[in-house]
Structure formats: C-alpha cells, structure tokens
Amino acid sequence: MSQADYPDDPRPQAPQAPGPNECCQSGCIPCVYDMYDEAMGEYREALKAWLERHPEAAA
C-alpha cells in the first residue's frame, strides 16, 4: 500500500540522519545526533501506532 491509500493518515516518514559534517564535535547540547536519536524514537512510536491502525500495510 502507498501513502496515497491513506490520504488522511499517511505512513510516518523516518527523519533524515545528520550528514557527516553536521556535528561540530564540540559537545553541543543538544548535539545533532541527540536530536536525531530523539526524532527516531518518535518515528518508531508513530510507525508502531500507524501499523496498528493499518495492519495490512505491515505485510
């Protein structure tokens, strides 16, 4: 199934990983990798919930 099959409830999209030069290695808080890890956790939760609503898409 494609996102077009669920126009009002599209499948969550994974966040884009930081590029190799996006981290400045200076210990920023938050670091771009910290923000990415947080976004990935939110994505996983959203995807899990979406798959529960659309079990046929898991196949």
mmCIF file of N, CA and C in Angstrom:
data_model
loop_
_atom_site.group_PDB
_atom_site.id
_atom_site.type_symbol
_atom_site.label_atom_id
_atom_site.label_comp_id
_atom_site.label_asym_id
_atom_site.label_seq_id
_atom_site.Cartn_x
_atom_site.Cartn_y
_atom_site.Cartn_z
ATOM 1 N N MET A 1 0.845 -1.177 0.000
ATOM 2 C CA MET A 1 0.000 0.000 0.000
ATOM 3 C C MET A 1 0.891 1.242 0.000
ATOM 4 N N SER A 2 0.422 2.263 -0.627
ATOM 5 C CA SER A 2 1.181 3.508 -0.685
ATOM 6 C C SER A 2 0.517 4.556 0.187
ATOM 7 N N GLN A 3 1.207 5.654 0.381
ATOM 8 C CA GLN A 3 0.628 6.747 1.163
ATOM 9 C C GLN A 3 -0.648 7.250 0.526
ATOM 10 N N ALA A 4 -0.766 7.124 -0.783
ATOM 11 C CA ALA A 4 -1.973 7.555 -1.472
ATOM 12 C C ALA A 4 -3.189 6.760 -1.003
ATOM 13 N N ASP A 5 -2.951 5.558 -0.469
ATOM 14 C CA ASP A 5 -4.049 4.741 0.025
ATOM 15 C C ASP A 5 -4.620 5.280 1.334
ATOM 16 N N TYR A 6 -3.875 6.131 2.022
ATOM 17 C CA TYR A 6 -4.300 6.701 3.301
ATOM 18 C C TYR A 6 -4.060 8.209 3.297
ATOM 19 N N PRO A 7 -4.804 8.962 2.489
ATOM 20 C CA PRO A 7 -4.514 10.395 2.361
ATOM 21 C C PRO A 7 -4.674 11.178 3.667
ATOM 22 N N ASP A 8 -5.562 10.719 4.553
ATOM 23 C CA ASP A 8 -5.773 11.421 5.815
ATOM 24 C C ASP A 8 -4.925 10.870 6.951
ATOM 25 N N ASP A 9 -4.198 9.811 6.694
ATOM 26 C CA ASP A 9 -3.368 9.175 7.723
ATOM 27 C C ASP A 9 -2.133 8.572 7.048
ATOM 28 N N PRO A 10 -1.244 9.431 6.548
ATOM 29 C CA PRO A 10 -0.079 8.908 5.827
ATOM 30 C C PRO A 10 0.888 8.171 6.748
ATOM 31 N N ARG A 11 1.613 7.238 6.181
ATOM 32 C CA ARG A 11 2.629 6.497 6.927
ATOM 33 C C ARG A 11 3.708 7.476 7.395
ATOM 34 N N PRO A 12 4.124 7.397 8.660
ATOM 35 C CA PRO A 12 5.196 8.278 9.147
ATOM 36 C C PRO A 12 6.481 8.077 8.350
ATOM 37 N N GLN A 13 7.207 9.128 8.187
ATOM 38 C CA GLN A 13 8.479 9.082 7.465
ATOM 39 C C GLN A 13 9.629 9.187 8.460
ATOM 40 N N ALA A 14 10.647 8.390 8.259
ATOM 41 C CA ALA A 14 11.820 8.420 9.136
ATOM 42 C C ALA A 14 12.533 9.761 8.985
ATOM 43 N N PRO A 15 13.096 10.259 10.079
ATOM 44 C CA PRO A 15 13.859 11.504 9.969
ATOM 45 C C PRO A 15 15.148 11.275 9.188
ATOM 46 N N GLN A 16 15.634 12.321 8.609
ATOM 47 C CA GLN A 16 16.887 12.219 7.866
ATOM 48 C C GLN A 16 18.056 12.240 8.844
ATOM 49 N N ALA A 17 18.961 11.314 8.670
ATOM 50 C CA ALA A 17 20.140 11.248 9.541
ATOM 51 C C ALA A 17 21.037 12.456 9.298
ATOM 52 N N PRO A 18 21.717 12.919 10.334
ATOM 53 C CA PRO A 18 22.641 14.035 10.145
ATOM 54 C C PRO A 18 23.745 13.652 9.152
ATOM 55 N N GLY A 19 24.165 14.611 8.394
ATOM 56 C CA GLY A 19 25.264 14.393 7.461
ATOM 57 C C GLY A 19 26.572 14.267 8.206
ATOM 58 N N PRO A 20 27.599 13.747 7.553
ATOM 59 C CA PRO A 20 28.886 13.514 8.224
ATOM 60 C C PRO A 20 29.538 14.791 8.751
ATOM 61 N N ASN A 21 29.209 15.930 8.216
ATOM 62 C CA ASN A 21 29.831 17.183 8.661
ATOM 63 C C ASN A 21 28.905 18.048 9.501
ATOM 64 N N GLU A 22 27.731 17.523 9.884
ATOM 65 C CA GLU A 22 26.781 18.336 10.649
ATOM 66 C C GLU A 22 27.133 18.434 12.129
ATOM 67 N N CYS A 23 27.847 17.470 12.664
ATOM 68 C CA CYS A 23 28.258 17.524 14.065
ATOM 69 C C CYS A 23 29.585 18.275 14.149
ATOM 70 N N CYS A 24 29.622 19.270 15.029
ATOM 71 C CA CYS A 24 30.845 20.082 15.128
ATOM 72 C C CYS A 24 31.861 19.513 16.117
ATOM 73 N N GLN A 25 31.507 18.410 16.795
ATOM 74 C CA GLN A 25 32.399 17.736 17.738
ATOM 75 C C GLN A 25 32.808 18.614 18.917
ATOM 76 N N SER A 26 31.959 19.603 19.257
ATOM 77 C CA SER A 26 32.313 20.483 20.376
ATOM 78 C C SER A 26 31.466 20.220 21.613
ATOM 79 N N GLY A 27 30.681 19.168 21.590
ATOM 80 C CA GLY A 27 29.885 18.814 22.766
ATOM 81 C C GLY A 27 28.624 19.634 22.940
ATOM 82 N N CYS A 28 28.065 20.116 21.858
ATOM 83 C CA CYS A 28 26.827 20.906 21.921
ATOM 84 C C CYS A 28 25.731 20.120 22.639
ATOM 85 N N ILE A 29 24.906 20.856 23.347
ATOM 86 C CA ILE A 29 23.741 20.259 23.991
ATOM 87 C C ILE A 29 22.528 21.030 23.490
ATOM 88 N N PRO A 30 21.667 20.427 22.709
ATOM 89 C CA PRO A 30 21.778 19.048 22.231
ATOM 90 C C PRO A 30 22.616 18.977 20.963
ATOM 91 N N CYS A 31 23.242 17.856 20.786
ATOM 92 C CA CYS A 31 24.015 17.572 19.578
ATOM 93 C C CYS A 31 23.035 17.160 18.477
ATOM 94 N N VAL A 32 23.420 17.333 17.236
ATOM 95 C CA VAL A 32 22.546 16.914 16.135
ATOM 96 C C VAL A 32 22.238 15.426 16.222
ATOM 97 N N TYR A 33 23.165 14.633 16.757
ATOM 98 C CA TYR A 33 22.913 13.199 16.907
ATOM 99 C C TYR A 33 21.911 12.934 18.023
ATOM 100 N N ASP A 34 21.922 13.742 19.081
ATOM 101 C CA ASP A 34 20.914 13.621 20.135
ATOM 102 C C ASP A 34 19.533 13.927 19.568
ATOM 103 N N MET A 35 19.441 14.975 18.768
ATOM 104 C CA MET A 35 18.158 15.344 18.167
ATOM 105 C C MET A 35 17.684 14.261 17.204
ATOM 106 N N TYR A 36 18.606 13.682 16.467
ATOM 107 C CA TYR A 36 18.259 12.599 15.544
ATOM 108 C C TYR A 36 17.765 11.381 16.321
ATOM 109 N N ASP A 37 18.455 11.008 17.393
ATOM 110 C CA ASP A 37 18.030 9.864 18.201
ATOM 111 C C ASP A 37 16.629 10.086 18.756
ATOM 112 N N GLU A 38 16.350 11.292 19.222
ATOM 113 C CA GLU A 38 15.019 11.614 19.738
ATOM 114 C C GLU A 38 13.974 11.516 18.625
ATOM 115 N N ALA A 39 14.296 12.061 17.476
ATOM 116 C CA ALA A 39 13.373 12.009 16.336
ATOM 117 C C ALA A 39 13.131 10.568 15.893
ATOM 118 N N MET A 40 14.165 9.725 15.937
ATOM 119 C CA MET A 40 13.994 8.319 15.567
ATOM 120 C C MET A 40 13.071 7.599 16.560
ATOM 121 N N GLY A 41 13.203 7.922 17.850
ATOM 122 C CA GLY A 41 12.315 7.327 18.846
ATOM 123 C C GLY A 41 10.867 7.722 18.595
ATOM 124 N N GLU A 42 10.651 8.988 18.287
ATOM 125 C CA GLU A 42 9.299 9.457 17.982
ATOM 126 C C GLU A 42 8.774 8.792 16.714
ATOM 127 N N TYR A 43 9.649 8.641 15.721
ATOM 128 C CA TYR A 43 9.260 7.986 14.479
ATOM 129 C C TYR A 43 8.857 6.534 14.742
ATOM 130 N N ARG A 44 9.655 5.816 15.517
ATOM 131 C CA ARG A 44 9.340 4.408 15.803
ATOM 132 C C ARG A 44 7.984 4.277 16.503
ATOM 133 N N GLU A 45 7.720 5.169 17.458
ATOM 134 C CA GLU A 45 6.433 5.145 18.152
ATOM 135 C C GLU A 45 5.291 5.457 17.193
ATOM 136 N N ALA A 46 5.481 6.468 16.347
ATOM 137 C CA ALA A 46 4.448 6.847 15.388
ATOM 138 C C ALA A 46 4.212 5.730 14.380
ATOM 139 N N LEU A 47 5.282 5.088 13.927
ATOM 140 C CA LEU A 47 5.142 3.998 12.964
ATOM 141 C C LEU A 47 4.420 2.811 13.593
ATOM 142 N N LYS A 48 4.759 2.494 14.823
ATOM 143 C CA LYS A 48 4.093 1.393 15.510
ATOM 144 C C LYS A 48 2.597 1.662 15.620
ATOM 145 N N ALA A 49 2.229 2.874 16.009
ATOM 146 C CA ALA A 49 0.814 3.234 16.125
ATOM 147 C C ALA A 49 0.134 3.188 14.757
ATOM 148 N N TRP A 50 0.825 3.657 13.732
ATOM 149 C CA TRP A 50 0.253 3.665 12.384
ATOM 150 C C TRP A 50 0.018 2.236 11.906
ATOM 151 N N LEU A 51 0.996 1.354 12.157
ATOM 152 C CA LEU A 51 0.846 -0.045 11.742
ATOM 153 C C LEU A 51 -0.291 -0.736 12.494
ATOM 154 N N GLU A 52 -0.538 -0.332 13.724
ATOM 155 C CA GLU A 52 -1.680 -0.888 14.458
ATOM 156 C C GLU A 52 -2.988 -0.450 13.813
ATOM 157 N N ARG A 53 -3.000 0.772 13.274
ATOM 158 C CA ARG A 53 -4.205 1.263 12.591
ATOM 159 C C ARG A 53 -4.340 0.685 11.186
ATOM 160 N N HIS A 54 -3.219 0.261 10.600
ATOM 161 C CA HIS A 54 -3.199 -0.244 9.226
ATOM 162 C C HIS A 54 -2.427 -1.565 9.170
ATOM 163 N N PRO A 55 -2.949 -2.610 9.803
ATOM 164 C CA PRO A 55 -2.203 -3.882 9.863
ATOM 165 C C PRO A 55 -1.914 -4.480 8.496
ATOM 166 N N GLU A 56 -2.729 -4.188 7.524
ATOM 167 C CA GLU A 56 -2.499 -4.735 6.185
ATOM 168 C C GLU A 56 -1.232 -4.163 5.555
ATOM 169 N N ALA A 57 -0.758 -3.023 6.039
ATOM 170 C CA ALA A 57 0.448 -2.401 5.490
ATOM 171 C C ALA A 57 1.719 -3.062 6.013
ATOM 172 N N ALA A 58 1.614 -3.839 7.067
ATOM 173 C CA ALA A 58 2.786 -4.482 7.657
ATOM 174 C C ALA A 58 3.251 -5.685 6.834
ATOM 175 N N ALA A 59 2.387 -6.179 6.002
ATOM 176 C CA ALA A 59 2.724 -7.383 5.217
ATOM 177 C C ALA A 59 3.699 -7.098 4.107
#
